[in-house]
Coordinates of C-alpha atoms in Angstrom, one line a residue:
X1245 CA -34.3 -31.4 -43.1
X1246 CA -36.9 -34.1 -43.6
X1247 CA -34.1 -36.6 -44.2
X1248 CA -32.3 -35.6 -41.0
X1249 CA -35.6 -35.8 -39.0
X1250 CA -36.3 -39.3 -40.3
X1251 CA -32.7 -40.3 -39.5
X1252 CA -33.0 -39.2 -35.9
X1253 CA -36.4 -40.7 -35.6
X1254 CA -35.0 -44.1 -36.7
X1255 CA -32.2 -43.8 -34.1
X1256 CA -34.8 -43.1 -31.4
X1257 CA -36.8 -46.2 -32.3
X1258 CA -33.6 -48.3 -32.3
X1259 CA -32.7 -47.0 -28.8
X1260 CA -36.2 -47.8 -27.4
X1261 CA -36.2 -51.3 -28.9
X1262 CA -32.6 -51.9 -27.7
X1263 CA -33.5 -50.7 -24.2
X1264 CA -36.5 -53.0 -24.0
X1265 CA -34.3 -55.9 -25.0
X1266 CA -31.7 -55.3 -22.4
X1267 CA -31.4 -58.0 -19.6
X1268 CA -32.5 -56.7 -16.3
X1269 CA -35.6 -54.8 -17.5
X1270 CA -38.6 -55.6 -15.3
X1271 CA -40.8 -57.0 -18.1
X1272 CA -38.6 -60.0 -18.8
X1273 CA -36.7 -60.3 -15.5
X1274 CA -35.3 -62.7 -14.7
X1275 CA -34.5 -64.5 -17.9
X1276 CA -31.4 -66.4 -16.7
X1277 CA -30.0 -67.6 -13.4
X1278 CA -29.1 -65.1 -10.7
X1279 CA -25.8 -65.2 -8.6
X1280 CA -26.3 -64.6 -4.9
X1281 CA -22.8 -63.7 -3.6
X1282 CA -22.0 -64.7 0.0
X1283 CA -18.7 -62.9 1.0
X1284 CA -17.7 -65.7 3.4
X1285 CA -16.8 -69.4 3.0
X1286 CA -19.5 -72.1 2.8
X1287 CA -20.9 -73.5 6.1
X1288 CA -21.2 -70.4 8.2
X1289 CA -24.2 -68.4 9.4
X1290 CA -24.3 -66.0 6.4
X1291 CA -24.0 -68.9 4.0
X1292 CA -26.9 -70.7 5.8
X1293 CA -29.1 -67.6 5.5
X1294 CA -28.3 -67.2 1.8
X1295 CA -29.3 -70.8 1.0
X1296 CA -32.7 -70.4 2.8
X1297 CA -33.3 -67.2 0.7
X1298 CA -32.0 -68.7 -2.6
X1299 CA -34.2 -71.7 -2.4
X1300 CA -37.4 -69.6 -2.1
X1301 CA -36.4 -67.0 -4.6
X1302 CA -35.6 -69.7 -7.2
X1303 CA -39.1 -71.1 -6.9
X1304 CA -40.8 -67.7 -6.9
X1305 CA -38.8 -66.2 -9.8
X1306 CA -38.7 -69.3 -12.0
X1307 CA -34.9 -69.1 -12.4
X1308 CA -32.2 -70.6 -10.3
X1309 CA -30.6 -68.3 -7.7
X1310 CA -27.2 -69.8 -7.2
X1311 CA -25.2 -69.2 -4.0
X1312 CA -21.7 -68.0 -4.9
X1313 CA -19.3 -68.1 -1.9
X1314 CA -16.5 -65.5 -2.3
X1315 CA -14.7 -65.5 1.0
X1316 CA -11.6 -63.6 2.0
X1317 CA -10.6 -60.2 3.3
X1318 CA -13.0 -60.4 6.2
X1319 CA -15.9 -60.4 3.7
X1320 CA -14.6 -57.5 1.6
X1321 CA -13.6 -59.5 -1.5
X1322 CA -17.0 -60.8 -2.2
X1323 CA -18.7 -57.6 -1.3
X1324 CA -16.5 -55.7 -3.7
X1325 CA -17.5 -58.2 -6.5
X1326 CA -21.1 -57.1 -6.2
X1327 CA -20.3 -53.4 -5.8
X1328 CA -18.6 -53.5 -9.2
X1329 CA -21.1 -55.9 -10.9
X1330 CA -23.5 -54.8 -13.6
X1331 CA -26.7 -53.2 -12.1
X1332 CA -29.0 -55.7 -14.0
X1333 CA -30.4 -57.7 -11.1
X1334 CA -28.3 -60.8 -11.9
X1335 CA -25.7 -60.4 -9.2
X1336 CA -27.0 -59.9 -5.7
X1337 CA -25.3 -59.8 -2.3
X1338 CA -26.3 -61.4 1.0
X1339 CA -25.5 -58.4 3.2
X1340 CA -24.4 -58.8 6.8
X1341 CA -23.6 -56.3 9.6
X1342 CA -20.0 -57.3 9.4
X1343 CA -19.5 -56.3 5.8
X1344 CA -22.1 -53.5 5.5
X1345 CA -21.9 -51.8 8.8
X1346 CA -18.5 -52.7 10.4
X1347 CA -15.9 -53.2 7.7
X1348 CA -16.2 -49.8 6.1
X1349 CA -14.9 -48.2 9.3
X1350 CA -12.7 -51.0 10.5
X1351 CA -10.6 -51.4 7.3
X1352 CA -8.3 -48.6 6.0
X1353 CA -9.9 -49.3 2.5
X1354 CA -12.7 -51.9 2.4
X1355 CA -13.0 -51.1 -1.3
X1356 CA -16.7 -50.1 -1.2
X1357 CA -19.0 -47.6 0.4
X1358 CA -22.3 -49.2 1.3
X1359 CA -24.6 -46.2 1.0
X1360 CA -23.1 -45.4 -2.4
X1361 CA -22.4 -48.7 -4.0
X1362 CA -25.5 -50.8 -3.2
X1363 CA -29.2 -50.6 -3.7
X1364 CA -30.9 -52.2 -0.7
X1365 CA -33.6 -54.7 -1.5
X1366 CA -34.8 -55.7 2.0
X1367 CA -33.9 -57.0 5.4
X1368 CA -34.0 -60.8 6.0
X1369 CA -33.3 -61.4 9.7
X1370 CA -31.9 -60.2 12.9
X1371 CA -29.7 -62.2 15.2
X1372 CA -28.6 -61.5 18.8
X1373 CA -25.4 -62.6 20.4
X1374 CA -25.2 -64.3 23.7
X1375 CA -23.1 -63.4 26.8
X1376 CA -21.6 -66.7 27.9
X1377 CA -19.7 -67.7 31.1
X1378 CA -18.3 -70.9 32.5
X1379 CA -20.7 -72.2 35.2
X1380 CA -18.0 -71.8 37.9
X1381 CA -17.7 -68.1 37.2
X1382 CA -19.4 -66.3 40.2
X1383 CA -21.9 -64.1 38.3
X1384 CA -25.5 -64.7 37.5
X1385 CA -26.5 -61.4 35.7
X1386 CA -24.9 -58.7 33.6
X1387 CA -25.1 -56.4 36.7
X1388 CA -23.1 -59.0 38.6
X1389 CA -20.4 -59.1 35.9
X1390 CA -20.2 -55.3 35.8
X1391 CA -19.8 -55.1 39.5
X1392 CA -17.1 -57.8 39.6
X1393 CA -15.2 -56.2 36.7
X1394 CA -15.3 -52.8 38.3
X1395 CA -14.0 -54.2 41.6
X1396 CA -11.0 -55.7 39.9
X1397 CA -10.0 -53.5 36.9
X1398 CA -8.0 -55.3 34.2
X1399 CA -8.3 -58.7 36.0
X1400 CA -10.9 -60.4 33.7
X1401 CA -10.6 -61.2 30.0
X1402 CA -13.6 -61.0 27.6
X1403 CA -13.6 -63.5 24.7
X1404 CA -14.9 -62.8 21.2
X1405 CA -14.4 -63.9 17.6
X1406 CA -11.9 -62.2 15.4
X1407 CA -11.3 -58.4 15.3
X1408 CA -14.0 -56.7 13.4
X1409 CA -16.7 -59.5 13.8
X1410 CA -20.0 -58.8 15.4
X1411 CA -19.0 -60.4 18.7
X1412 CA -15.8 -58.3 18.8
X1413 CA -17.5 -54.9 18.3
X1414 CA -20.2 -56.1 20.7
X1415 CA -17.5 -56.7 23.3
X1416 CA -16.1 -53.2 22.7
X1417 CA -19.6 -51.7 23.0
X1418 CA -20.1 -53.5 26.3
X1419 CA -16.8 -52.2 27.7
X1420 CA -17.7 -48.7 26.7
X1421 CA -21.3 -48.7 28.0
X1422 CA -20.5 -50.6 31.2
X1423 CA -17.3 -48.5 31.9
X1424 CA -15.3 -51.6 32.7
X1425 CA -11.7 -52.4 32.2
X1426 CA -11.5 -55.9 30.6
X1427 CA -9.1 -57.1 27.9
X1428 CA -10.8 -58.5 24.8
X1429 CA -9.3 -61.8 23.6
X1430 CA -10.2 -62.3 19.9
X1431 CA -10.3 -65.8 18.6
X1432 CA -10.5 -67.1 15.1
X1433 CA -14.1 -68.2 15.4
X1434 CA -16.9 -69.2 17.8
X1435 CA -15.7 -72.8 18.2
X1436 CA -12.3 -71.9 19.9
X1437 CA -14.1 -69.4 22.1
X1438 CA -16.5 -72.1 23.4
X1439 CA -13.6 -74.5 23.8
X1440 CA -11.7 -72.0 26.0
X1441 CA -14.8 -71.0 27.9
X1442 CA -15.5 -74.7 28.8
X1443 CA -11.8 -75.2 29.7
X1444 CA -11.9 -72.1 32.0
X1445 CA -9.2 -70.3 30.0
X1446 CA -11.5 -67.3 29.5
X1447 CA -14.2 -66.5 32.0
X1448 CA -16.8 -64.7 29.8
X1449 CA -17.3 -64.2 26.1
X1450 CA -19.7 -62.9 23.5
X1451 CA -20.7 -65.3 20.7
X1452 CA -23.4 -66.4 18.3
X1453 CA -26.0 -68.6 20.1
X1454 CA -26.5 -71.7 18.0
X1455 CA -23.0 -73.2 18.4
X1456 CA -23.2 -72.8 22.2
X1457 CA -26.8 -73.9 22.6
X1458 CA -26.1 -77.6 23.3
X1459 CA -23.5 -76.8 26.0
X1460 CA -25.8 -74.2 27.6
X1461 CA -28.6 -76.7 27.8
X1462 CA -26.3 -79.4 29.1
X1463 CA -25.1 -77.1 31.8
X1464 CA -21.5 -76.8 30.5
X1465 CA -21.9 -73.1 29.9
X1466 CA -24.2 -70.4 31.3
X1467 CA -25.8 -67.7 29.2
X1468 CA -26.2 -64.6 31.2
X1469 CA -28.0 -62.6 28.6
X1470 CA -28.8 -62.0 24.9
X1471 CA -27.8 -58.7 23.2
X1472 CA -31.1 -57.9 21.6
X1473 CA -33.8 -55.7 23.2
X1474 CA -36.2 -58.6 23.1
X1475 CA -35.6 -62.2 24.2
X1476 CA -34.7 -64.8 21.6
X1477 CA -37.2 -67.6 20.8
X1478 CA -34.4 -70.1 21.1
X1479 CA -34.0 -69.5 24.8
X1480 CA -36.9 -67.3 26.0
X1481 CA -35.9 -67.9 29.6
X1482 CA -32.6 -65.9 29.1
X1483 CA -33.0 -62.2 29.8
X1484 CA -31.7 -59.4 27.6
X1485 CA -28.7 -57.3 28.7
X1486 CA -31.1 -54.3 28.9
X1487 CA -33.2 -56.2 31.4
X1488 CA -30.4 -57.6 33.5
X1489 CA -28.0 -54.7 34.3
X1490 CA -27.1 -52.6 31.2
X1491 CA -30.1 -50.5 30.1
X1492 CA -30.2 -49.6 26.4
X1493 CA -27.6 -52.1 25.4
X1494 CA -28.2 -53.6 21.9
X1495 CA -25.8 -55.4 19.6
X1496 CA -27.5 -57.5 16.9
X1497 CA -26.4 -58.8 13.5
X1498 CA -28.6 -58.0 10.6
X1499 CA -28.9 -59.9 7.3
X1500 CA -30.3 -58.4 4.1
X1501 CA -30.4 -58.6 0.3
X1502 CA -28.7 -56.0 -1.8
X1503 CA -28.0 -55.3 -5.5
X1504 CA -25.4 -53.0 -7.2
X1505 CA -26.3 -49.3 -7.1
X1506 CA -28.2 -48.3 -10.3
X1507 CA -30.3 -51.5 -10.5
X1508 CA -33.7 -50.5 -12.0
X1509 CA -36.3 -49.8 -9.3
X1510 CA -38.9 -52.3 -10.9
X1511 CA -36.4 -55.1 -10.4
X1512 CA -35.7 -54.0 -6.8
X1513 CA -39.4 -53.9 -6.1
X1514 CA -40.0 -57.3 -7.5
X1515 CA -37.2 -58.9 -5.6
X1516 CA -38.5 -57.1 -2.4
X1517 CA -42.0 -58.5 -2.9
X1518 CA -40.8 -62.0 -3.4
X1519 CA -38.4 -61.8 -0.5
X1520 CA -41.2 -60.6 1.9
X1521 CA -43.5 -63.4 0.7
X1522 CA -40.8 -65.9 1.5
X1523 CA -40.1 -64.5 5.0
X1524 CA -43.7 -64.9 5.8
X1525 CA -43.7 -68.7 5.1
X1526 CA -43.8 -70.9 8.2
X1527 CA -41.0 -73.2 7.0
X1528 CA -38.7 -70.2 6.3
X1529 CA -39.4 -68.7 9.7
X1530 CA -38.6 -72.1 11.3
X1531 CA -35.3 -72.5 9.4
X1532 CA -34.3 -69.0 10.3
X1533 CA -35.2 -69.5 14.0
X1534 CA -33.2 -72.8 14.1
X1535 CA -30.1 -70.7 13.1
X1536 CA -30.7 -68.4 16.1
X1537 CA -32.3 -65.5 14.2
X1538 CA -35.7 -63.9 13.8
X1539 CA -37.2 -63.0 10.4
X1540 CA -37.2 -59.2 9.8
X1541 CA -38.7 -58.2 6.5
X1542 CA -38.7 -54.5 5.3
X1543 CA -39.0 -52.1 2.4
X1544 CA -35.9 -51.1 0.5
X1545 CA -36.1 -47.7 2.2
X1546 CA -36.3 -49.2 5.6
X1547 CA -33.2 -51.3 4.9
X1548 CA -31.3 -48.3 3.6
X1549 CA -32.2 -46.5 6.9
X1550 CA -31.0 -49.5 8.9
X1551 CA -27.7 -49.6 7.1
X1552 CA -27.2 -45.9 7.8
X1553 CA -28.0 -46.2 11.4
X1554 CA -25.9 -49.4 12.0
X1555 CA -22.9 -48.0 10.1
X1556 CA -23.0 -44.8 12.2
X1557 CA -23.3 -46.8 15.5
X1558 CA -20.5 -49.2 14.8
X1559 CA -18.2 -46.6 13.3
X1560 CA -18.4 -44.7 16.6
X1561 CA -17.6 -47.9 18.6
X1562 CA -14.6 -48.7 16.3
X1563 CA -13.3 -45.1 16.7
X1564 CA -13.5 -45.3 20.5
X1565 CA -11.8 -48.7 20.6
X1566 CA -9.0 -47.7 18.2
X1567 CA -9.4 -50.9 16.2
X1568 CA -8.2 -50.7 12.6
X1569 CA -7.2 -53.2 10.0
X1570 CA -4.9 -52.4 7.1

């Protein structure tokens, strides 16, 4: 009996020692570089946000945080990589409204369930879209646009980026809330939307603000409104849709940091603390603002609640619109 007791005691000691030596434990985390997966190609808005975060986390943690672009499948491929990664804090995801709140309802099988497969670390930023028109289009406010569209059902097209993007579901939400009959014309990206707006091929469109900013300021485009409930610091003179004719309208893109489900809470807490510190730095706030967003730090719980609320909201919009991708 004594021999068996000693044997089990030795096993327990080995287990404790082995557990303490595992990578990902809070007392020695991080002990090697961290991969920050961006589920889109380099050069886009999500990639830019990731590089701002990676730079500051690297300095604060004492280990390199390396941006790993895994584009494809509308963001699903890279997101699945993180969902299936070891929950040790060494593979993180730059979350975005498109992949976390839209794709799970838009795609027949996105390959992940956000509320099950990820441990939220914290929000990073929020970004509104802009409602843009050609200067010759005879509307000055959102109310004007709604009135014109209702007077001529089916006559006017509404441009957006590709099916499933933030601007596309924003356009669907606008149609639903405004009760207007407008055909949504999805483009491959923001650049071709702006080109067709300036050429007069589409009269009005939703799009991210920074690529359009130069043309708006030059008078080549007009921005009727922004889609957040508060005005953007990039163009504080532009009203919100809520202010200018569509009360309660809000369609914003959220960015956040996530880890695979099961990542130890001490690691989540450390990453959250470092992330919040970074988002309070003036240079980080300035870089985020220059990309058309506003810093938005949070607790892990608040980000989890945001994911749940946004996924519920956009799943309803997608259901009403009938949009679905195989």
